[in-house]
mmCIF file with all atom_site columns, C-alpha atoms in Angstrom:
data_model
loop_
_atom_site.group_PDB
_atom_site.id
_atom_site.type_symbol
_atom_site.label_atom_id
_atom_site.label_alt_id
_atom_site.label_comp_id
_atom_site.label_asym_id
_atom_site.label_entity_id
_atom_site.label_seq_id
_atom_site.pdbx_PDB_ins_code
_atom_site.Cartn_x
_atom_site.Cartn_y
_atom_site.Cartn_z
_atom_site.occupancy
_atom_site.B_iso_or_equiv
_atom_site.pdbx_formal_charge
_atom_site.auth_seq_id
_atom_site.auth_comp_id
_atom_site.auth_asym_id
_atom_site.auth_atom_id
_atom_site.pdbx_PDB_model_num
ATOM 1   C CA . UNK U 1 1   ? -72.226 -72.709 44.400 1.00 0.00 ? 208 UNK U CA 1
ATOM 2   C CA . UNK U 1 2   ? -71.769 -76.421 43.962 1.00 0.00 ? 209 UNK U CA 1
ATOM 3   C CA . UNK U 1 3   ? -68.078 -76.746 43.102 1.00 0.00 ? 210 UNK U CA 1
ATOM 4   C CA . UNK U 1 4   ? -65.114 -74.549 44.032 1.00 0.00 ? 211 UNK U CA 1
ATOM 5   C CA . UNK U 1 5   ? -61.968 -75.233 42.045 1.00 0.00 ? 212 UNK U CA 1
ATOM 6   C CA . UNK U 1 6   ? -58.719 -73.796 43.457 1.00 0.00 ? 213 UNK U CA 1
ATOM 7   C CA . UNK U 1 7   ? -55.053 -74.091 42.544 1.00 0.00 ? 214 UNK U CA 1
ATOM 8   C CA . UNK U 1 8   ? -53.921 -75.516 45.868 1.00 0.00 ? 215 UNK U CA 1
ATOM 9   C CA . UNK U 1 9   ? -52.951 -72.186 47.391 1.00 0.00 ? 216 UNK U CA 1
ATOM 10  C CA . UNK U 1 10  ? -52.460 -72.307 51.168 1.00 0.00 ? 217 UNK U CA 1
ATOM 11  C CA . UNK U 1 11  ? -55.395 -69.936 51.745 1.00 0.00 ? 218 UNK U CA 1
ATOM 12  C CA . UNK U 1 12  ? -57.747 -72.738 50.632 1.00 0.00 ? 219 UNK U CA 1
ATOM 13  C CA . UNK U 1 13  ? -56.152 -75.705 52.383 1.00 0.00 ? 220 UNK U CA 1
ATOM 14  C CA . UNK U 1 14  ? -57.081 -75.144 56.018 1.00 0.00 ? 221 UNK U CA 1
ATOM 15  C CA . UNK U 1 15  ? -59.261 -77.614 57.915 1.00 0.00 ? 222 UNK U CA 1
ATOM 16  C CA . UNK U 1 16  ? -61.589 -74.727 58.774 1.00 0.00 ? 223 UNK U CA 1
ATOM 17  C CA . UNK U 1 17  ? -62.122 -73.903 55.078 1.00 0.00 ? 224 UNK U CA 1
ATOM 18  C CA . UNK U 1 18  ? -62.693 -77.555 54.182 1.00 0.00 ? 225 UNK U CA 1
ATOM 19  C CA . UNK U 1 19  ? -65.260 -77.845 57.004 1.00 0.00 ? 226 UNK U CA 1
ATOM 20  C CA . UNK U 1 20  ? -67.036 -74.696 55.758 1.00 0.00 ? 227 UNK U CA 1
ATOM 21  C CA . UNK U 1 21  ? -67.259 -76.113 52.229 1.00 0.00 ? 228 UNK U CA 1
ATOM 22  C CA . UNK U 1 22  ? -68.501 -79.449 53.526 1.00 0.00 ? 229 UNK U CA 1
ATOM 23  C CA . UNK U 1 23  ? -71.155 -77.843 55.779 1.00 0.00 ? 230 UNK U CA 1
ATOM 24  C CA . UNK U 1 24  ? -72.468 -75.782 52.836 1.00 0.00 ? 231 UNK U CA 1
ATOM 25  C CA . UNK U 1 25  ? -72.519 -78.623 50.317 1.00 0.00 ? 232 UNK U CA 1
ATOM 26  C CA . UNK U 1 26  ? -69.673 -77.216 48.231 1.00 0.00 ? 233 UNK U CA 1
ATOM 27  C CA . UNK U 1 27  ? -67.302 -79.688 46.616 1.00 0.00 ? 234 UNK U CA 1
ATOM 28  C CA . UNK U 1 28  ? -63.748 -78.318 46.846 1.00 0.00 ? 235 UNK U CA 1
ATOM 29  C CA . UNK U 1 29  ? -61.575 -79.491 43.942 1.00 0.00 ? 236 UNK U CA 1
ATOM 30  C CA . UNK U 1 30  ? -57.843 -78.784 44.073 1.00 0.00 ? 237 UNK U CA 1
ATOM 31  C CA . UNK U 1 31  ? -56.079 -78.655 40.712 1.00 0.00 ? 238 UNK U CA 1
ATOM 32  C CA . UNK U 1 32  ? -52.364 -78.808 40.039 1.00 0.00 ? 239 UNK U CA 1
ATOM 33  C CA . UNK U 1 33  ? -50.766 -75.385 40.564 1.00 0.00 ? 240 UNK U CA 1
ATOM 34  C CA . UNK U 1 34  ? -49.722 -73.413 37.449 1.00 0.00 ? 241 UNK U CA 1
ATOM 35  C CA . UNK U 1 35  ? -51.811 -75.523 35.075 1.00 0.00 ? 242 UNK U CA 1
ATOM 36  C CA . UNK U 1 36  ? -54.493 -73.239 33.636 1.00 0.00 ? 243 UNK U CA 1
ATOM 37  C CA . UNK U 1 37  ? -55.487 -75.970 31.183 1.00 0.00 ? 244 UNK U CA 1
ATOM 38  C CA . UNK U 1 38  ? -57.194 -77.680 34.137 1.00 0.00 ? 245 UNK U CA 1
ATOM 39  C CA . UNK U 1 39  ? -59.492 -74.702 34.453 1.00 0.00 ? 246 UNK U CA 1
ATOM 40  C CA . UNK U 1 40  ? -61.024 -74.979 31.002 1.00 0.00 ? 247 UNK U CA 1
ATOM 41  C CA . UNK U 1 41  ? -64.485 -73.718 31.952 1.00 0.00 ? 248 UNK U CA 1
ATOM 42  C CA . UNK U 1 42  ? -63.195 -70.424 33.380 1.00 0.00 ? 249 UNK U CA 1
ATOM 43  C CA . UNK U 1 43  ? -60.887 -70.022 30.387 1.00 0.00 ? 250 UNK U CA 1
ATOM 44  C CA . UNK U 1 44  ? -63.814 -70.522 27.950 1.00 0.00 ? 251 UNK U CA 1
ATOM 45  C CA . UNK U 1 45  ? -65.899 -68.037 29.925 1.00 0.00 ? 252 UNK U CA 1
ATOM 46  C CA . UNK U 1 46  ? -63.109 -65.441 29.738 1.00 0.00 ? 253 UNK U CA 1
ATOM 47  C CA . UNK U 1 47  ? -62.872 -65.930 25.975 1.00 0.00 ? 254 UNK U CA 1
ATOM 48  C CA . UNK U 1 48  ? -66.649 -65.489 25.700 1.00 0.00 ? 255 UNK U CA 1
ATOM 49  C CA . UNK U 1 49  ? -66.477 -62.259 27.736 1.00 0.00 ? 256 UNK U CA 1
ATOM 50  C CA . UNK U 1 50  ? -63.682 -60.854 25.566 1.00 0.00 ? 257 UNK U CA 1
ATOM 51  C CA . UNK U 1 51  ? -65.555 -61.798 22.384 1.00 0.00 ? 258 UNK U CA 1
ATOM 52  C CA . UNK U 1 52  ? -68.666 -60.026 23.658 1.00 0.00 ? 259 UNK U CA 1
ATOM 53  C CA . UNK U 1 53  ? -66.662 -56.927 24.567 1.00 0.00 ? 260 UNK U CA 1
ATOM 54  C CA . UNK U 1 54  ? -64.937 -56.909 21.176 1.00 0.00 ? 261 UNK U CA 1
ATOM 55  C CA . UNK U 1 55  ? -68.280 -57.208 19.376 1.00 0.00 ? 262 UNK U CA 1
ATOM 56  C CA . UNK U 1 56  ? -69.875 -54.414 21.409 1.00 0.00 ? 263 UNK U CA 1
ATOM 57  C CA . UNK U 1 57  ? -66.952 -52.063 20.733 1.00 0.00 ? 264 UNK U CA 1
ATOM 58  C CA . UNK U 1 58  ? -66.854 -52.840 17.006 1.00 0.00 ? 265 UNK U CA 1
ATOM 59  C CA . UNK U 1 59  ? -70.640 -52.536 16.571 1.00 0.00 ? 266 UNK U CA 1
ATOM 60  C CA . UNK U 1 60  ? -70.602 -48.835 17.507 1.00 0.00 ? 267 UNK U CA 1
ATOM 61  C CA . UNK U 1 61  ? -67.006 -48.153 16.356 1.00 0.00 ? 268 UNK U CA 1
ATOM 62  C CA . UNK U 1 62  ? -65.867 -47.192 19.857 1.00 0.00 ? 269 UNK U CA 1
ATOM 63  C CA . UNK U 1 63  ? -62.226 -46.651 20.807 1.00 0.00 ? 270 UNK U CA 1
ATOM 64  C CA . UNK U 1 64  ? -60.461 -49.656 22.325 1.00 0.00 ? 271 UNK U CA 1
ATOM 65  C CA . UNK U 1 65  ? -59.880 -47.599 25.475 1.00 0.00 ? 272 UNK U CA 1
ATOM 66  C CA . UNK U 1 66  ? -63.498 -48.415 26.436 1.00 0.00 ? 273 UNK U CA 1
ATOM 67  C CA . UNK U 1 67  ? -62.856 -52.172 26.546 1.00 0.00 ? 274 UNK U CA 1
ATOM 68  C CA . UNK U 1 68  ? -63.028 -52.160 30.361 1.00 0.00 ? 275 UNK U CA 1
ATOM 69  C CA . UNK U 1 69  ? -66.511 -50.647 30.256 1.00 0.00 ? 276 UNK U CA 1
ATOM 70  C CA . UNK U 1 70  ? -67.580 -53.280 27.722 1.00 0.00 ? 277 UNK U CA 1
ATOM 71  C CA . UNK U 1 71  ? -66.201 -56.089 29.879 1.00 0.00 ? 278 UNK U CA 1
ATOM 72  C CA . UNK U 1 72  ? -68.001 -54.626 32.913 1.00 0.00 ? 279 UNK U CA 1
ATOM 73  C CA . UNK U 1 73  ? -71.354 -55.070 31.202 1.00 0.00 ? 280 UNK U CA 1
ATOM 74  C CA . UNK U 1 74  ? -70.911 -58.830 31.032 1.00 0.00 ? 281 UNK U CA 1
ATOM 75  C CA . UNK U 1 75  ? -73.160 -59.141 34.027 1.00 0.00 ? 282 UNK U CA 1
ATOM 76  C CA . UNK U 1 76  ? -75.618 -59.430 31.150 1.00 0.00 ? 283 UNK U CA 1
ATOM 77  C CA . UNK U 1 77  ? -74.409 -63.012 30.735 1.00 0.00 ? 284 UNK U CA 1
ATOM 78  C CA . UNK U 1 78  ? -76.385 -63.820 33.878 1.00 0.00 ? 285 UNK U CA 1
ATOM 79  C CA . UNK U 1 79  ? -79.492 -62.565 32.080 1.00 0.00 ? 286 UNK U CA 1
ATOM 80  C CA . UNK U 1 80  ? -78.904 -64.726 28.972 1.00 0.00 ? 287 UNK U CA 1
ATOM 81  C CA . UNK U 1 81  ? -80.187 -68.283 28.530 1.00 0.00 ? 288 UNK U CA 1
ATOM 82  C CA . UNK U 1 82  ? -77.712 -71.144 28.516 1.00 0.00 ? 289 UNK U CA 1
ATOM 83  C CA . UNK U 1 83  ? -78.124 -74.660 27.125 1.00 0.00 ? 290 UNK U CA 1
ATOM 84  C CA . UNK U 1 84  ? -77.483 -76.272 30.466 1.00 0.00 ? 291 UNK U CA 1
ATOM 85  C CA . UNK U 1 85  ? -80.290 -74.434 32.308 1.00 0.00 ? 292 UNK U CA 1
ATOM 86  C CA . UNK U 1 86  ? -83.031 -75.251 29.747 1.00 0.00 ? 293 UNK U CA 1
ATOM 87  C CA . UNK U 1 87  ? -85.130 -72.086 29.234 1.00 0.00 ? 294 UNK U CA 1
ATOM 88  C CA . UNK U 1 88  ? -83.852 -70.357 32.350 1.00 0.00 ? 295 UNK U CA 1
ATOM 89  C CA . UNK U 1 89  ? -81.147 -67.783 32.872 1.00 0.00 ? 296 UNK U CA 1
ATOM 90  C CA . UNK U 1 90  ? -78.467 -67.989 35.603 1.00 0.00 ? 297 UNK U CA 1
ATOM 91  C CA . UNK U 1 91  ? -79.890 -65.041 37.557 1.00 0.00 ? 298 UNK U CA 1
ATOM 92  C CA . UNK U 1 92  ? -83.319 -66.689 37.607 1.00 0.00 ? 299 UNK U CA 1
ATOM 93  C CA . UNK U 1 93  ? -81.861 -69.948 38.938 1.00 0.00 ? 300 UNK U CA 1
ATOM 94  C CA . UNK U 1 94  ? -79.893 -68.049 41.589 1.00 0.00 ? 301 UNK U CA 1
ATOM 95  C CA . UNK U 1 95  ? -82.630 -65.668 42.761 1.00 0.00 ? 302 UNK U CA 1
ATOM 96  C CA . UNK U 1 96  ? -85.758 -67.647 41.944 1.00 0.00 ? 303 UNK U CA 1
ATOM 97  C CA . UNK U 1 97  ? -87.284 -64.890 39.795 1.00 0.00 ? 304 UNK U CA 1
ATOM 98  C CA . UNK U 1 98  ? -86.846 -63.747 36.213 1.00 0.00 ? 305 UNK U CA 1
ATOM 99  C CA . UNK U 1 99  ? -84.553 -60.714 35.889 1.00 0.00 ? 306 UNK U CA 1
ATOM 100 C CA . UNK U 1 100 ? -85.876 -57.447 34.512 1.00 0.00 ? 307 UNK U CA 1
ATOM 101 C CA . UNK U 1 101 ? -84.386 -56.387 31.200 1.00 0.00 ? 308 UNK U CA 1
ATOM 102 C CA . UNK U 1 102 ? -86.518 -53.351 30.301 1.00 0.00 ? 309 UNK U CA 1
ATOM 103 C CA . UNK U 1 103 ? -83.758 -50.927 31.253 1.00 0.00 ? 310 UNK U CA 1
ATOM 104 C CA . UNK U 1 104 ? -81.180 -52.523 28.942 1.00 0.00 ? 311 UNK U CA 1
ATOM 105 C CA . UNK U 1 105 ? -80.070 -50.491 25.931 1.00 0.00 ? 312 UNK U CA 1
ATOM 106 C CA . UNK U 1 106 ? -77.531 -51.092 23.170 1.00 0.00 ? 313 UNK U CA 1
ATOM 107 C CA . UNK U 1 107 ? -73.969 -50.551 24.411 1.00 0.00 ? 314 UNK U CA 1
ATOM 108 C CA . UNK U 1 108 ? -72.250 -47.595 22.737 1.00 0.00 ? 315 UNK U CA 1
ATOM 109 C CA . UNK U 1 109 ? -75.460 -45.847 21.713 1.00 0.00 ? 316 UNK U CA 1
ATOM 110 C CA . UNK U 1 110 ? -75.635 -42.085 21.525 1.00 0.00 ? 317 UNK U CA 1
ATOM 111 C CA . UNK U 1 111 ? -77.329 -40.714 24.598 1.00 0.00 ? 318 UNK U CA 1
ATOM 112 C CA . UNK U 1 112 ? -78.678 -37.309 25.553 1.00 0.00 ? 319 UNK U CA 1
ATOM 113 C CA . UNK U 1 113 ? -77.854 -36.623 29.190 1.00 0.00 ? 320 UNK U CA 1
ATOM 114 C CA . UNK U 1 114 ? -80.050 -34.083 30.957 1.00 0.00 ? 321 UNK U CA 1
ATOM 115 C CA . UNK U 1 115 ? -78.199 -31.048 32.306 1.00 0.00 ? 322 UNK U CA 1
ATOM 116 C CA . UNK U 1 116 ? -79.942 -29.862 35.506 1.00 0.00 ? 323 UNK U CA 1
ATOM 117 C CA . UNK U 1 117 ? -81.201 -26.260 35.583 1.00 0.00 ? 324 UNK U CA 1
ATOM 118 C CA . UNK U 1 118 ? -78.735 -25.386 38.316 1.00 0.00 ? 325 UNK U CA 1
ATOM 119 C CA . UNK U 1 119 ? -75.774 -26.364 36.085 1.00 0.00 ? 326 UNK U CA 1
ATOM 120 C CA . UNK U 1 120 ? -76.699 -24.244 33.067 1.00 0.00 ? 327 UNK U CA 1
ATOM 121 C CA . UNK U 1 121 ? -77.910 -20.812 32.094 1.00 0.00 ? 328 UNK U CA 1
ATOM 122 C CA . UNK U 1 122 ? -81.280 -20.170 30.497 1.00 0.00 ? 329 UNK U CA 1
ATOM 123 C CA . UNK U 1 123 ? -79.876 -20.207 26.980 1.00 0.00 ? 330 UNK U CA 1
ATOM 124 C CA . UNK U 1 124 ? -77.577 -23.224 27.292 1.00 0.00 ? 331 UNK U CA 1
ATOM 125 C CA . UNK U 1 125 ? -78.584 -26.662 26.028 1.00 0.00 ? 332 UNK U CA 1
ATOM 126 C CA . UNK U 1 126 ? -80.722 -28.789 28.323 1.00 0.00 ? 333 UNK U CA 1
ATOM 127 C CA . UNK U 1 127 ? -78.813 -31.924 27.353 1.00 0.00 ? 334 UNK U CA 1
ATOM 128 C CA . UNK U 1 128 ? -75.369 -33.010 26.275 1.00 0.00 ? 335 UNK U CA 1
ATOM 129 C CA . UNK U 1 129 ? -74.444 -35.832 23.946 1.00 0.00 ? 336 UNK U CA 1
ATOM 130 C CA . UNK U 1 130 ? -72.669 -38.751 25.589 1.00 0.00 ? 337 UNK U CA 1
ATOM 131 C CA . UNK U 1 131 ? -72.246 -42.479 24.986 1.00 0.00 ? 338 UNK U CA 1
ATOM 132 C CA . UNK U 1 132 ? -73.950 -45.276 26.918 1.00 0.00 ? 339 UNK U CA 1
ATOM 133 C CA . UNK U 1 133 ? -71.213 -47.589 28.231 1.00 0.00 ? 340 UNK U CA 1
ATOM 134 C CA . UNK U 1 134 ? -72.889 -49.516 31.028 1.00 0.00 ? 341 UNK U CA 1
ATOM 135 C CA . UNK U 1 135 ? -75.190 -49.707 33.977 1.00 0.00 ? 342 UNK U CA 1
ATOM 136 C CA . UNK U 1 136 ? -74.939 -48.552 37.566 1.00 0.00 ? 343 UNK U CA 1
ATOM 137 C CA . UNK U 1 137 ? -76.314 -50.569 40.482 1.00 0.00 ? 344 UNK U CA 1
ATOM 138 C CA . UNK U 1 138 ? -78.916 -47.837 41.126 1.00 0.00 ? 345 UNK U CA 1
ATOM 139 C CA . UNK U 1 139 ? -80.538 -48.556 37.739 1.00 0.00 ? 346 UNK U CA 1
ATOM 140 C CA . UNK U 1 140 ? -78.815 -45.511 36.296 1.00 0.00 ? 347 UNK U CA 1
ATOM 141 C CA . UNK U 1 141 ? -76.640 -45.530 33.204 1.00 0.00 ? 348 UNK U CA 1
ATOM 142 C CA . UNK U 1 142 ? -72.865 -45.246 32.999 1.00 0.00 ? 349 UNK U CA 1
ATOM 143 C CA . UNK U 1 143 ? -72.131 -42.622 30.362 1.00 0.00 ? 350 UNK U CA 1
ATOM 144 C CA . UNK U 1 144 ? -68.895 -41.639 28.630 1.00 0.00 ? 351 UNK U CA 1
ATOM 145 C CA . UNK U 1 145 ? -68.348 -38.043 27.612 1.00 0.00 ? 352 UNK U CA 1
ATOM 146 C CA . UNK U 1 146 ? -66.077 -38.147 24.521 1.00 0.00 ? 353 UNK U CA 1
ATOM 147 C CA . UNK U 1 147 ? -65.012 -34.503 24.914 1.00 0.00 ? 354 UNK U CA 1
ATOM 148 C CA . UNK U 1 148 ? -63.877 -34.752 28.537 1.00 0.00 ? 355 UNK U CA 1
ATOM 149 C CA . UNK U 1 149 ? -63.105 -38.503 28.382 1.00 0.00 ? 356 UNK U CA 1
ATOM 150 C CA . UNK U 1 150 ? -64.871 -38.977 31.719 1.00 0.00 ? 357 UNK U CA 1
ATOM 151 C CA . UNK U 1 151 ? -67.493 -41.402 32.962 1.00 0.00 ? 358 UNK U CA 1
ATOM 152 C CA . UNK U 1 152 ? -70.613 -40.096 34.696 1.00 0.00 ? 359 UNK U CA 1
ATOM 153 C CA . UNK U 1 153 ? -73.721 -41.699 36.161 1.00 0.00 ? 360 UNK U CA 1
ATOM 154 C CA . UNK U 1 154 ? -77.196 -40.460 35.206 1.00 0.00 ? 361 UNK U CA 1
ATOM 155 C CA . UNK U 1 155 ? -80.822 -41.566 35.127 1.00 0.00 ? 362 UNK U CA 1
ATOM 156 C CA . UNK U 1 156 ? -82.543 -38.757 33.234 1.00 0.00 ? 363 UNK U CA 1
ATOM 157 C CA . UNK U 1 157 ? -81.377 -39.666 29.776 1.00 0.00 ? 364 UNK U CA 1
ATOM 158 C CA . UNK U 1 158 ? -82.751 -40.341 26.336 1.00 0.00 ? 365 UNK U CA 1
ATOM 159 C CA . UNK U 1 159 ? -80.926 -43.169 24.579 1.00 0.00 ? 366 UNK U CA 1
ATOM 160 C CA . UNK U 1 160 ? -80.931 -43.276 20.777 1.00 0.00 ? 367 UNK U CA 1
ATOM 161 C CA . UNK U 1 161 ? -80.032 -46.899 20.092 1.00 0.00 ? 368 UNK U CA 1
ATOM 162 C CA . UNK U 1 162 ? -79.933 -46.327 16.327 1.00 0.00 ? 369 UNK U CA 1
ATOM 163 C CA . UNK U 1 163 ? -77.209 -43.673 16.552 1.00 0.00 ? 370 UNK U CA 1
ATOM 164 C CA . UNK U 1 164 ? -73.504 -43.881 17.353 1.00 0.00 ? 371 UNK U CA 1
ATOM 165 C CA . UNK U 1 165 ? -70.973 -41.167 18.110 1.00 0.00 ? 372 UNK U CA 1
ATOM 166 C CA . UNK U 1 166 ? -69.282 -39.811 14.975 1.00 0.00 ? 373 UNK U CA 1
ATOM 167 C CA . UNK U 1 167 ? -65.601 -40.096 15.915 1.00 0.00 ? 374 UNK U CA 1
ATOM 168 C CA . UNK U 1 168 ? -64.447 -38.378 12.734 1.00 0.00 ? 375 UNK U CA 1
ATOM 169 C CA . UNK U 1 169 ? -66.057 -35.078 13.760 1.00 0.00 ? 376 UNK U CA 1
ATOM 170 C CA . UNK U 1 170 ? -63.965 -32.316 15.283 1.00 0.00 ? 377 UNK U CA 1
ATOM 171 C CA . UNK U 1 171 ? -63.821 -33.188 19.000 1.00 0.00 ? 378 UNK U CA 1
ATOM 172 C CA . UNK U 1 172 ? -63.638 -29.552 20.039 1.00 0.00 ? 379 UNK U CA 1
ATOM 173 C CA . UNK U 1 173 ? -67.226 -28.852 19.087 1.00 0.00 ? 380 UNK U CA 1
ATOM 174 C CA . UNK U 1 174 ? -70.268 -30.382 20.667 1.00 0.00 ? 381 UNK U CA 1
ATOM 175 C CA . UNK U 1 175 ? -72.920 -32.133 18.612 1.00 0.00 ? 382 UNK U CA 1
#
């Protein structure tokens, strides 16, 4: 971090905090309180995040209730090139190595989640249809089950990026 911009709140005005910033080469800028127009960069970034989330939801015709999941996947911005970094991505500049992107799949894609043997009978399906809505820190996927309206975490999945959930189907029957 090179610059920290705060609104002049007391928690950032101590001599100890100023010394910490100075020791670590961080420039502490104090803006006028209650003037969000001074924080234009953060405001533009928030607009970009909301635009990305809106696009991801519309692309797969997902319900707006999943907007939080879409916004949570914006960590992808750190894996995207920016003009300022010239052929590098923020995560690469921060960590010193290129980030892996092999595990990334299209948000909102239909996904077949494996049902472990212990959780089913011999004649029950070995998978259930869910929707990919994000990533877990353990390199697993965050999945949304439209029937139960719950989020689960799983690694043993097959993602069909070409398909989307058909929301017009009767929700009481499984696909």
